[in-house]
Amino acid sequence: MAAADLIPKLGDLQEPYTNYTLDEGFMDEMFDEQGLPRPAYLPLFRRLSELPKEELGRRQSAADQAFLNQGITFTVYGNDAGTERIFPYDLLPRIITAPEWATIEQGLKQRIYALNLFLKDIYHEGKILADGVVPHDLVYSCQHFRREMRGLRTPKDIYTCVVGSDLVRLPDGSFAVLEDNLRVPSGVSYMLANRQVMKRVFPGLFGGYGVQSVDHYGQALLSTLRKLAPHGNREPTVVLLTPGVYNSAYFEHTFLARQMGIELVEGRDLAVQDGVVYMRTTGGLKRVDVIYRRIDDDFIDPLTFRADSALGVPGIFNAYRMGNVALANALGTGVADDKAIYAYVPAIIRYYLGEEPILENVETYLCEDKQQLSYVLDNLEKLVVKAVGESGGYGMLVGPHSTAEQREQFRAQILDKPRNYIAQPTLGLSRAPCFIENHVEPRHVDLRPYVLYGGSPDETTIVPGGLTRVALRRGSLVVNSSQGGGSKDTWVLEE
Amino acid sequence: MLSRAADSLYWMSRYMERAEHTARLINVHLNTMVGQSPSAAERHWQRLFSGLRIPAPLDEKGQIHAPEPYAVIRSLTFDRANSDSLVANISAARENARQIREQLSTEMWEQINRIYLNLNQRSFDQVWNDQPHAFFREIENNTNLFQGLTGSTMMHDEGWRFIQIGGYLERAISTASLVDAHYAIYEEHKEEPLRTDEYLQWVGLLKSCSAFEAYCRTYTPTLHTGYIAEFLLLSPVLPRSLHFCADRMHQAVQQIAGITGGGRSQRLTRLTGRLQAKVRYGQIDEILADGLHTFLSDFVDQCQEVHVAIYQAYIDHQLEQEVNG
């Protein structure tokens, strides 16, 4: 009893917790149902109670300044002169215990393995389609399906090796996958930069917490890429291909290139001659073996895909087909993170691995299915509707927060192209403490861990951590940075 | 290294040097302008514009009209639309740095970023009404800090050598233009008795090259136009002299040739070697006798040839020739 008395309860809390509430329908990351701090959060909880309010504010501005000075900014589109903003950073860490992490890790390894097997299958024999587990139509009608990839063997049958899956935590405390990002996932630099800033502004707290390190991500990424080298080359030249300085993730591209010690190239730095890719250097042309490309499929080769692309490298697909260069991720992986295919991922896991999925999917209605469509149309105000090919929070209707006009607009769009839309119940994303205007208040969060797949579950690395994205607006459920979201450091604790 | 990276490092360095040159010249200009007679003002502005290598604003009669200092200095510092302004040069340097962010040390990047952010937060009125001198001095210090960090936190490899070439090429051209501007006006008015404010102009020239104290130590505080020319052109130890800049350029070019190998740099090495010989073995009395202006324009032309040769050797080289040849 004595120990419990020392643990303060929500409700009789002092500053900075006076604005903190626990509401029905959401799991709170910091407090349990009784309003007691969870054990993993207790030291943080105490530290925050001790610090004067002004001190927290001071540290928040120190952190913001650090991001600005480092030029860790993203470019806002549709704004002339390309305004640079910092990605809002929340001072307080999100904490994940070792057992929770073990489940996430196992679940993602299983899932990404199965998705790679799926990609290989649909671009070769198509057994899963013949067996009727996934409908043909859904695959072939996907805008990210690349017929050019049919019959092309990728190194070690690896299709998507750099992955950032979005997880959410449901009201019962379990983690579920909301989205698989299998094409060019971004945000990993923020995971690393958030950690660096955290160590700078909360050195004492961080030091005593037993947080697992994420700093080896760059090395792990480089090893993953080197494995793809063609012709068994042990000393491959690896480069990172960026669309250039005007891309919103340009900071990340430079960051990763530096972490790996590889060249950051643009399309104009590369040239293809007789099926071999070269980069233009001051010492002449140098052969390139592996390309970590951060350019979408559509833009990578104007000779094969979009002819108007100025970002890509003419002829690179031919070099890829000839096996003279490896691309990471492979082309055409977007078919497996299509939001309609997503609904089939549990079935895909069972089909290839004969196992039950460790991480659940979120319930999903496919508008292409007549019955499901009518349910969606009848319940638009309760559901979240998403366009299947979009990401970044674009093309989305959040039913409970929508106007009648917006719903009618979506109804028309869905009826026009049902294949292009799915719907999900409005999720009660878990909430974590954030520092908002001198108070600690709960906000909805998700989690994007970064997976590096090397050909099997055992050869898969997931650095313990990830990017926790926060919907900083009160009540908002949308965490995307383009929609007013921010991020926080994510601590995975040691055993 | 990537040709594009070499190109960006080279230009980052040139723009940074140009920004510093601009800040220093304006600072000296504002200082010497204090208490100046109106009749001297026209020459004074002419020197500033020529020294910055920008056309002077002319009136209908084709004369330099002594402009309103506030408007001109504002345009030379904070006007983004004016590509010669301080803020335009700093932005261009940072934009180049951003394109090769991964080549720079974190210290360098943060410093260049800080200069940029700091400049964007300032308003010209505040600077002008407060202490313009302190502001320009701060810019000089900040750009010098950047150069110091470049020397002490970046590997002195190929990329660093391109930074050296860019910086010293820009500096050589700046010094040459500045000296040319001062001597042109001097030649025009040689017959007139030396006025006291003209004396101040020679001090201004030396200060614009951070060379006044060094001059006093090397010669005496007595200003002699021949000595000044000798010092700014031929001194092997003055960091802004043509000789000093040519030495560094030639050295960097030879080192890059050693790193990249092959015969692509032969012409470039010859050009920087010739440039170096010109200021290393030149005699000031002969240079003055043949005409300082001729010498300096020839020098600047040769600098431009070096620039073109850098592009031919390392940046714009042709792909097909190399694969097949």
PDB file of C-alpha atoms in Angstrom, chain A residues 18-277:
ATOM      1  CA  THR A  18      -3.810  19.977 -15.076  1.00  0.00           C
ATOM      2  CA  ASN A  19      -5.097  19.747 -18.679  1.00  0.00           C
ATOM      3  CA  TYR A  20      -4.629  15.980 -18.931  1.00  0.00           C
ATOM      4  CA  THR A  21      -7.765  13.925 -19.478  1.00  0.00           C
ATOM      5  CA  LEU A  22      -8.503  10.254 -20.012  1.00  0.00           C
ATOM      6  CA  ASP A  23     -11.356   9.680 -22.411  1.00  0.00           C
ATOM      7  CA  GLU A  24     -13.387   6.659 -23.404  1.00  0.00           C
ATOM      8  CA  GLY A  25     -12.400   4.832 -26.533  1.00  0.00           C
ATOM      9  CA  PHE A  26      -8.657   5.481 -26.547  1.00  0.00           C
ATOM     10  CA  MET A  27      -5.778   3.770 -24.890  1.00  0.00           C
ATOM     11  CA  ASP A  28      -3.554   6.215 -23.035  1.00  0.00           C
ATOM     12  CA  GLU A  29       0.148   5.418 -23.362  1.00  0.00           C
ATOM     13  CA  MET A  30       1.130   7.042 -20.068  1.00  0.00           C
ATOM     14  CA  PHE A  31      -1.742   6.329 -17.669  1.00  0.00           C
ATOM     15  CA  ASP A  32      -3.699   3.132 -17.068  1.00  0.00           C
ATOM     16  CA  GLU A  33      -7.489   3.028 -16.724  1.00  0.00           C
ATOM     17  CA  GLN A  34      -7.256   3.961 -13.046  1.00  0.00           C
ATOM     18  CA  GLY A  35      -5.277   7.041 -13.906  1.00  0.00           C
ATOM     19  CA  LEU A  36      -2.012   5.690 -12.507  1.00  0.00           C
ATOM     20  CA  PRO A  37       1.177   6.166 -14.502  1.00  0.00           C
ATOM     21  CA  ARG A  38       2.244   2.953 -16.219  1.00  0.00           C
ATOM     22  CA  PRO A  39       5.539   1.584 -14.817  1.00  0.00           C
ATOM     23  CA  ALA A  40       7.541   2.362 -17.957  1.00  0.00           C
ATOM     24  CA  TYR A  41       6.403   5.982 -17.852  1.00  0.00           C
ATOM     25  CA  LEU A  42       6.843   6.526 -14.112  1.00  0.00           C
ATOM     26  CA  PRO A  43      10.360   8.052 -14.178  1.00  0.00           C
ATOM     27  CA  LEU A  44       9.322  10.406 -16.994  1.00  0.00           C
ATOM     28  CA  PHE A  45       6.147  11.281 -15.126  1.00  0.00           C
ATOM     29  CA  ARG A  46       8.123  12.203 -12.018  1.00  0.00           C
ATOM     30  CA  ARG A  47      10.745  14.179 -13.896  1.00  0.00           C
ATOM     31  CA  LEU A  48       8.082  16.281 -15.586  1.00  0.00           C
ATOM     32  CA  SER A  49       6.411  17.025 -12.259  1.00  0.00           C
ATOM     33  CA  GLU A  50       9.704  18.296 -10.836  1.00  0.00           C
ATOM     34  CA  LEU A  51      10.661  20.558 -13.711  1.00  0.00           C
ATOM     35  CA  PRO A  52       9.288  24.092 -13.646  1.00  0.00           C
ATOM     36  CA  LYS A  53       7.001  24.906 -16.567  1.00  0.00           C
ATOM     37  CA  GLU A  54       9.370  27.534 -17.923  1.00  0.00           C
ATOM     38  CA  GLU A  55      12.139  24.961 -18.000  1.00  0.00           C
ATOM     39  CA  LEU A  56      10.126  22.674 -20.284  1.00  0.00           C
ATOM     40  CA  GLY A  57       9.329  25.623 -22.528  1.00  0.00           C
ATOM     41  CA  ARG A  58      12.990  26.548 -22.639  1.00  0.00           C
ATOM     42  CA  ARG A  59      13.965  23.026 -23.666  1.00  0.00           C
ATOM     43  CA  GLN A  60      11.281  22.961 -26.322  1.00  0.00           C
ATOM     44  CA  SER A  61      12.676  26.123 -27.920  1.00  0.00           C
ATOM     45  CA  ALA A  62      16.224  24.758 -27.657  1.00  0.00           C
ATOM     46  CA  ALA A  63      15.055  21.675 -29.538  1.00  0.00           C
ATOM     47  CA  ASP A  64      13.265  23.737 -32.218  1.00  0.00           C
ATOM     48  CA  GLN A  65      16.350  25.889 -32.678  1.00  0.00           C
ATOM     49  CA  ALA A  66      18.517  22.803 -33.056  1.00  0.00           C
ATOM     50  CA  PHE A  67      16.330  21.528 -35.904  1.00  0.00           C
ATOM     51  CA  LEU A  68      16.339  24.898 -37.621  1.00  0.00           C
ATOM     52  CA  ASN A  69      20.103  25.349 -37.385  1.00  0.00           C
ATOM     53  CA  GLN A  70      20.704  21.874 -38.724  1.00  0.00           C
ATOM     54  CA  GLY A  71      18.436  22.673 -41.648  1.00  0.00           C
ATOM     55  CA  ILE A  72      16.192  19.729 -40.774  1.00  0.00           C
ATOM     56  CA  THR A  73      13.274  21.112 -42.660  1.00  0.00           C
ATOM     57  CA  PHE A  74      10.765  20.033 -45.243  1.00  0.00           C
ATOM     58  CA  THR A  75       9.504  22.045 -48.168  1.00  0.00           C
ATOM     59  CA  VAL A  76       5.856  22.989 -48.258  1.00  0.00           C
ATOM     60  CA  TYR A  77       4.357  22.449 -51.691  1.00  0.00           C
ATOM     61  CA  GLY A  78       2.034  24.872 -53.405  1.00  0.00           C
ATOM     62  CA  ASN A  79       3.808  27.763 -51.778  1.00  0.00           C
ATOM     63  CA  ASP A  80       5.974  29.937 -53.953  1.00  0.00           C
ATOM     64  CA  ALA A  81       9.681  30.186 -53.147  1.00  0.00           C
ATOM     65  CA  GLY A  82       9.412  26.722 -51.507  1.00  0.00           C
ATOM     66  CA  THR A  83       9.022  27.681 -47.889  1.00  0.00           C
ATOM     67  CA  GLU A  84      11.060  25.590 -45.494  1.00  0.00           C
ATOM     68  CA  ARG A  85       9.477  24.550 -42.243  1.00  0.00           C
ATOM     69  CA  ILE A  86      10.691  22.447 -39.415  1.00  0.00           C
ATOM     70  CA  PHE A  87       8.766  19.277 -38.837  1.00  0.00           C
ATOM     71  CA  PRO A  88       7.146  19.995 -35.443  1.00  0.00           C
ATOM     72  CA  TYR A  89       8.942  18.080 -32.736  1.00  0.00           C
ATOM     73  CA  ASP A  90       7.326  17.156 -29.453  1.00  0.00           C
ATOM     74  CA  LEU A  91       9.633  17.202 -26.495  1.00  0.00           C
ATOM     75  CA  LEU A  92       8.324  14.124 -24.667  1.00  0.00           C
ATOM     76  CA  PRO A  93       9.353  10.608 -25.659  1.00  0.00           C
ATOM     77  CA  ARG A  94       6.962   7.816 -26.554  1.00  0.00           C
ATOM     78  CA  ILE A  95       7.930   4.712 -24.614  1.00  0.00           C
ATOM     79  CA  ILE A  96       7.594   1.095 -25.736  1.00  0.00           C
ATOM     80  CA  THR A  97       8.475  -1.799 -23.426  1.00  0.00           C
ATOM     81  CA  ALA A  98      10.663  -4.731 -24.478  1.00  0.00           C
ATOM     82  CA  PRO A  99       7.784  -7.289 -24.633  1.00  0.00           C
ATOM     83  CA  GLU A 100       5.650  -4.924 -26.706  1.00  0.00           C
ATOM     84  CA  TRP A 101       8.553  -4.407 -29.067  1.00  0.00           C
ATOM     85  CA  ALA A 102       9.173  -8.166 -29.392  1.00  0.00           C
ATOM     86  CA  THR A 103       5.648  -8.607 -30.775  1.00  0.00           C
ATOM     87  CA  ILE A 104       6.043  -5.720 -33.208  1.00  0.00           C
ATOM     88  CA  GLU A 105       9.369  -7.048 -34.409  1.00  0.00           C
ATOM     89  CA  GLN A 106       8.174 -10.622 -34.961  1.00  0.00           C
ATOM     90  CA  GLY A 107       4.988  -9.424 -36.598  1.00  0.00           C
ATOM     91  CA  LEU A 108       6.741  -7.131 -39.060  1.00  0.00           C
ATOM     92  CA  LYS A 109       9.381  -9.707 -39.981  1.00  0.00           C
ATOM     93  CA  GLN A 110       6.617 -12.164 -40.787  1.00  0.00           C
ATOM     94  CA  ARG A 111       4.582  -9.640 -42.735  1.00  0.00           C
ATOM     95  CA  ILE A 112       7.397  -8.223 -44.869  1.00  0.00           C
ATOM     96  CA  TYR A 113       8.671 -11.710 -45.682  1.00  0.00           C
ATOM     97  CA  ALA A 114       5.210 -12.712 -46.900  1.00  0.00           C
ATOM     98  CA  LEU A 115       4.813  -9.526 -48.934  1.00  0.00           C
ATOM     99  CA  ASN A 116       8.134 -10.152 -50.696  1.00  0.00           C
ATOM    100  CA  LEU A 117       6.997 -13.694 -51.528  1.00  0.00           C
ATOM    101  CA  PHE A 118       3.745 -12.243 -52.818  1.00  0.00           C
ATOM    102  CA  LEU A 119       5.550  -9.780 -55.091  1.00  0.00           C
ATOM    103  CA  LYS A 120       7.772 -12.487 -56.501  1.00  0.00           C
ATOM    104  CA  ASP A 121       4.737 -14.668 -57.127  1.00  0.00           C
ATOM    105  CA  ILE A 122       2.597 -12.100 -58.921  1.00  0.00           C
ATOM    106  CA  TYR A 123       5.472 -11.065 -61.181  1.00  0.00           C
ATOM    107  CA  HIS A 124       6.196 -14.709 -62.035  1.00  0.00           C
ATOM    108  CA  GLU A 125       3.828 -17.704 -61.809  1.00  0.00           C
ATOM    109  CA  GLY A 126       0.964 -15.914 -60.103  1.00  0.00           C
ATOM    110  CA  LYS A 127       0.015 -18.985 -58.020  1.00  0.00           C
ATOM    111  CA  ILE A 128      -1.829 -16.983 -55.413  1.00  0.00           C
ATOM    112  CA  LEU A 129      -4.016 -15.552 -58.170  1.00  0.00           C
ATOM    113  CA  ALA A 130      -4.616 -18.942 -59.757  1.00  0.00           C
ATOM    114  CA  ASP A 131      -5.586 -20.314 -56.350  1.00  0.00           C
ATOM    115  CA  GLY A 132      -8.097 -17.500 -55.972  1.00  0.00           C
ATOM    116  CA  VAL A 133      -6.707 -16.170 -52.706  1.00  0.00           C
ATOM    117  CA  VAL A 134      -6.231 -12.694 -54.137  1.00  0.00           C
ATOM    118  CA  PRO A 135      -8.420 -11.660 -57.096  1.00  0.00           C
ATOM    119  CA  HIS A 136      -6.632 -11.217 -60.436  1.00  0.00           C
ATOM    120  CA  ASP A 137      -8.495  -8.021 -61.141  1.00  0.00           C
ATOM    121  CA  LEU A 138      -7.352  -6.331 -58.012  1.00  0.00           C
ATOM    122  CA  VAL A 139      -3.694  -6.908 -58.882  1.00  0.00           C
ATOM    123  CA  TYR A 140      -3.856  -6.079 -62.567  1.00  0.00           C
ATOM    124  CA  SER A 141      -5.998  -2.999 -62.067  1.00  0.00           C
ATOM    125  CA  CYS A 142      -3.599  -1.563 -59.509  1.00  0.00           C
ATOM    126  CA  GLN A 143      -1.953   1.579 -60.829  1.00  0.00           C
ATOM    127  CA  HIS A 144       1.344   0.496 -59.274  1.00  0.00           C
ATOM    128  CA  PHE A 145       1.435  -2.865 -61.032  1.00  0.00           C
ATOM    129  CA  ARG A 146       4.343  -2.818 -63.490  1.00  0.00           C
ATOM    130  CA  ARG A 147       3.953  -5.276 -66.317  1.00  0.00           C
ATOM    131  CA  GLU A 148       7.595  -4.520 -67.241  1.00  0.00           C
ATOM    132  CA  MET A 149       8.580  -6.457 -64.123  1.00  0.00           C
ATOM    133  CA  ARG A 150       6.999  -9.703 -65.336  1.00  0.00           C
ATOM    134  CA  GLY A 151       9.604 -12.459 -65.340  1.00  0.00           C
ATOM    135  CA  LEU A 152      12.406 -10.223 -64.114  1.00  0.00           C
ATOM    136  CA  ARG A 153      14.468 -11.901 -61.385  1.00  0.00           C
ATOM    137  CA  THR A 154      15.470  -9.509 -58.628  1.00  0.00           C
ATOM    138  CA  PRO A 155      18.657 -10.148 -56.578  1.00  0.00           C
ATOM    139  CA  LYS A 156      17.952 -12.868 -53.971  1.00  0.00           C
ATOM    140  CA  ASP A 157      14.253 -12.463 -54.855  1.00  0.00           C
ATOM    141  CA  ILE A 158      14.199  -9.340 -52.740  1.00  0.00           C
ATOM    142  CA  TYR A 159      11.603  -6.845 -53.882  1.00  0.00           C
ATOM    143  CA  THR A 160      11.072  -4.449 -51.047  1.00  0.00           C
ATOM    144  CA  CYS A 161      14.000  -4.225 -48.646  1.00  0.00           C
ATOM    145  CA  VAL A 162      13.507  -0.743 -47.181  1.00  0.00           C
ATOM    146  CA  VAL A 163      10.114  -0.593 -45.532  1.00  0.00           C
ATOM    147  CA  GLY A 164       8.324   1.725 -43.127  1.00  0.00           C
ATOM    148  CA  SER A 165       5.049   0.219 -41.928  1.00  0.00           C
ATOM    149  CA  ASP A 166       2.516   2.325 -40.102  1.00  0.00           C
ATOM    150  CA  LEU A 167       1.203   0.805 -36.891  1.00  0.00           C
ATOM    151  CA  VAL A 168      -1.564   2.067 -34.671  1.00  0.00           C
ATOM    152  CA  ARG A 169      -2.456   1.059 -31.158  1.00  0.00           C
ATOM    153  CA  LEU A 170      -6.066   0.086 -30.643  1.00  0.00           C
ATOM    154  CA  PRO A 171      -8.141   0.728 -27.503  1.00  0.00           C
ATOM    155  CA  ASP A 172      -7.347  -2.794 -26.182  1.00  0.00           C
ATOM    156  CA  GLY A 173      -3.629  -1.960 -26.282  1.00  0.00           C
ATOM    157  CA  SER A 174      -2.750  -4.212 -29.225  1.00  0.00           C
ATOM    158  CA  PHE A 175      -0.772  -2.937 -32.220  1.00  0.00           C
ATOM    159  CA  ALA A 176      -2.293  -3.251 -35.689  1.00  0.00           C
ATOM    160  CA  VAL A 177      -0.883  -2.446 -39.130  1.00  0.00           C
ATOM    161  CA  LEU A 178      -2.602   0.484 -40.793  1.00  0.00           C
ATOM    162  CA  GLU A 179      -0.506   0.694 -43.932  1.00  0.00           C
ATOM    163  CA  ASP A 180       2.546  -0.922 -45.498  1.00  0.00           C
ATOM    164  CA  ASN A 181       4.900   1.500 -47.199  1.00  0.00           C
ATOM    165  CA  LEU A 182       6.821  -0.666 -49.614  1.00  0.00           C
ATOM    166  CA  ARG A 183       7.870   1.849 -52.251  1.00  0.00           C
ATOM    167  CA  VAL A 184       9.950   4.772 -50.974  1.00  0.00           C
ATOM    168  CA  PRO A 185       9.095   5.168 -47.287  1.00  0.00           C
ATOM    169  CA  SER A 186      10.476   8.299 -45.687  1.00  0.00           C
ATOM    170  CA  GLY A 187      10.946   9.673 -42.203  1.00  0.00           C
ATOM    171  CA  VAL A 188      13.796   7.535 -40.918  1.00  0.00           C
ATOM    172  CA  SER A 189      16.088  10.558 -40.696  1.00  0.00           C
ATOM    173  CA  TYR A 190      13.615  12.121 -38.294  1.00  0.00           C
ATOM    174  CA  MET A 191      13.808   9.025 -36.127  1.00  0.00           C
ATOM    175  CA  LEU A 192      17.581   9.533 -35.947  1.00  0.00           C
ATOM    176  CA  ALA A 193      17.511  13.318 -35.656  1.00  0.00           C
ATOM    177  CA  ASN A 194      14.830  13.223 -32.951  1.00  0.00           C
ATOM    178  CA  ARG A 195      17.045  10.940 -30.951  1.00  0.00           C
ATOM    179  CA  GLN A 196      20.060  13.240 -31.284  1.00  0.00           C
ATOM    180  CA  VAL A 197      18.045  16.230 -30.172  1.00  0.00           C
ATOM    181  CA  MET A 198      16.506  14.275 -27.299  1.00  0.00           C
ATOM    182  CA  LYS A 199      19.948  13.361 -25.998  1.00  0.00           C
ATOM    183  CA  ARG A 200      20.872  17.022 -26.116  1.00  0.00           C
ATOM    184  CA  VAL A 201      17.829  18.450 -24.316  1.00  0.00           C
ATOM    185  CA  PHE A 202      17.134  15.644 -21.792  1.00  0.00           C
ATOM    186  CA  PRO A 203      20.553  14.067 -21.232  1.00  0.00           C
ATOM    187  CA  GLY A 204      19.947  13.026 -17.626  1.00  0.00           C
ATOM    188  CA  LEU A 205      16.554  11.458 -18.150  1.00  0.00           C
ATOM    189  CA  PHE A 206      17.646   9.649 -21.298  1.00  0.00           C
ATOM    190  CA  GLY A 207      20.809   8.326 -19.675  1.00  0.00           C
ATOM    191  CA  GLY A 208      18.988   6.654 -16.817  1.00  0.00           C
ATOM    192  CA  TYR A 209      16.210   5.043 -18.805  1.00  0.00           C
ATOM    193  CA  GLY A 210      17.838   2.076 -20.535  1.00  0.00           C
ATOM    194  CA  VAL A 211      16.805   3.052 -24.058  1.00  0.00           C
ATOM    195  CA  GLN A 212      17.948   0.832 -26.928  1.00  0.00           C
ATOM    196  CA  SER A 213      20.076   2.536 -29.543  1.00  0.00           C
ATOM    197  CA  VAL A 214      18.882   3.306 -33.080  1.00  0.00           C
ATOM    198  CA  ASP A 215      22.145   4.827 -34.261  1.00  0.00           C
ATOM    199  CA  HIS A 216      23.223   1.820 -36.320  1.00  0.00           C
ATOM    200  CA  TYR A 217      20.435   2.274 -38.866  1.00  0.00           C
ATOM    201  CA  GLY A 218      22.759   3.759 -41.498  1.00  0.00           C
ATOM    202  CA  GLN A 219      25.148   0.828 -41.292  1.00  0.00           C
ATOM    203  CA  ALA A 220      22.331  -1.695 -41.385  1.00  0.00           C
ATOM    204  CA  LEU A 221      20.861   0.015 -44.436  1.00  0.00           C
ATOM    205  CA  LEU A 222      24.211  -0.050 -46.217  1.00  0.00           C
ATOM    206  CA  SER A 223      24.679  -3.788 -45.518  1.00  0.00           C
ATOM    207  CA  THR A 224      21.180  -4.447 -46.809  1.00  0.00           C
ATOM    208  CA  LEU A 225      21.942  -2.567 -50.012  1.00  0.00           C
ATOM    209  CA  ARG A 226      25.337  -4.164 -50.550  1.00  0.00           C
ATOM    210  CA  LYS A 227      23.739  -7.610 -50.487  1.00  0.00           C
ATOM    211  CA  LEU A 228      21.880  -6.715 -53.662  1.00  0.00           C
ATOM    212  CA  ALA A 229      25.065  -6.165 -55.688  1.00  0.00           C
ATOM    213  CA  PRO A 230      24.971  -7.855 -59.099  1.00  0.00           C
ATOM    214  CA  HIS A 231      27.437 -10.555 -60.153  1.00  0.00           C
ATOM    215  CA  GLY A 232      28.378 -11.294 -56.530  1.00  0.00           C
ATOM    216  CA  ASN A 233      30.467  -8.124 -56.390  1.00  0.00           C
ATOM    217  CA  ARG A 234      31.852  -7.805 -52.856  1.00  0.00           C
ATOM    218  CA  GLU A 235      32.944  -4.194 -53.211  1.00  0.00           C
ATOM    219  CA  PRO A 236      29.954  -2.665 -54.949  1.00  0.00           C
ATOM    220  CA  THR A 237      29.539   1.044 -55.540  1.00  0.00           C
ATOM    221  CA  VAL A 238      26.293   2.023 -53.845  1.00  0.00           C
ATOM    222  CA  VAL A 239      24.644   5.388 -54.459  1.00  0.00           C
ATOM    223  CA  LEU A 240      21.509   7.138 -53.287  1.00  0.00           C
ATOM    224  CA  LEU A 241      19.421   8.595 -56.117  1.00  0.00           C
ATOM    225  CA  THR A 242      17.479  11.715 -55.129  1.00  0.00           C
ATOM    226  CA  PRO A 243      15.011  13.777 -57.151  1.00  0.00           C
ATOM    227  CA  GLY A 244      17.025  16.772 -55.947  1.00  0.00           C
ATOM    228  CA  VAL A 245      17.061  19.678 -53.620  1.00  0.00           C
ATOM    229  CA  TYR A 246      13.411  20.622 -54.195  1.00  0.00           C
ATOM    230  CA  ASN A 247      12.070  17.297 -52.987  1.00  0.00           C
ATOM    231  CA  SER A 248      10.376  17.503 -49.597  1.00  0.00           C
ATOM    232  CA  ALA A 249      12.546  14.677 -48.251  1.00  0.00           C
ATOM    233  CA  TYR A 250      15.832  16.091 -49.568  1.00  0.00           C
ATOM    234  CA  PHE A 251      17.176  16.565 -46.081  1.00  0.00           C
ATOM    235  CA  GLU A 252      16.685  12.855 -45.460  1.00  0.00           C
ATOM    236  CA  HIS A 253      18.508  11.908 -48.649  1.00  0.00           C
ATOM    237  CA  THR A 254      21.591  13.918 -47.711  1.00  0.00           C
ATOM    238  CA  PHE A 255      21.400  12.626 -44.173  1.00  0.00           C
ATOM    239  CA  LEU A 256      21.338   8.967 -45.202  1.00  0.00           C
ATOM    240  CA  ALA A 257      24.052   9.416 -47.825  1.00  0.00           C
ATOM    241  CA  ARG A 258      26.298  10.871 -45.150  1.00  0.00           C
ATOM    242  CA  GLN A 259      25.440   8.165 -42.632  1.00  0.00           C
ATOM    243  CA  MET A 260      26.374   5.505 -45.176  1.00  0.00           C
ATOM    244  CA  GLY A 261      29.319   7.373 -46.686  1.00  0.00           C
ATOM    245  CA  ILE A 262      27.973   6.947 -50.218  1.00  0.00           C
ATOM    246  CA  GLU A 263      27.462   9.406 -53.054  1.00  0.00           C
ATOM    247  CA  LEU A 264      24.178  11.257 -53.300  1.00  0.00           C
ATOM    248  CA  VAL A 265      23.376  11.431 -56.987  1.00  0.00           C
ATOM    249  CA  GLU A 266      20.710  13.047 -59.115  1.00  0.00           C
ATOM    250  CA  GLY A 267      19.449  11.654 -62.389  1.00  0.00           C
ATOM    251  CA  ARG A 268      21.706  13.979 -64.352  1.00  0.00           C
ATOM    252  CA  ASP A 269      24.767  12.548 -62.578  1.00  0.00           C
ATOM    253  CA  LEU A 270      24.073   9.099 -63.997  1.00  0.00           C
ATOM    254  CA  ALA A 271      24.333   7.855 -67.531  1.00  0.00           C
ATOM    255  CA  VAL A 272      23.710   4.486 -69.126  1.00  0.00           C
ATOM    256  CA  GLN A 273      25.986   3.153 -71.825  1.00  0.00           C
ATOM    257  CA  ASP A 274      25.674  -0.384 -73.248  1.00  0.00           C
ATOM    258  CA  GLY A 275      23.443  -1.466 -70.368  1.00  0.00           C
ATOM    259  CA  VAL A 276      25.801  -0.282 -67.661  1.00  0.00           C
ATOM    260  CA  VAL A 277      25.094   2.598 -65.297  1.00  0.00           C
TER     261      VAL A 277
END
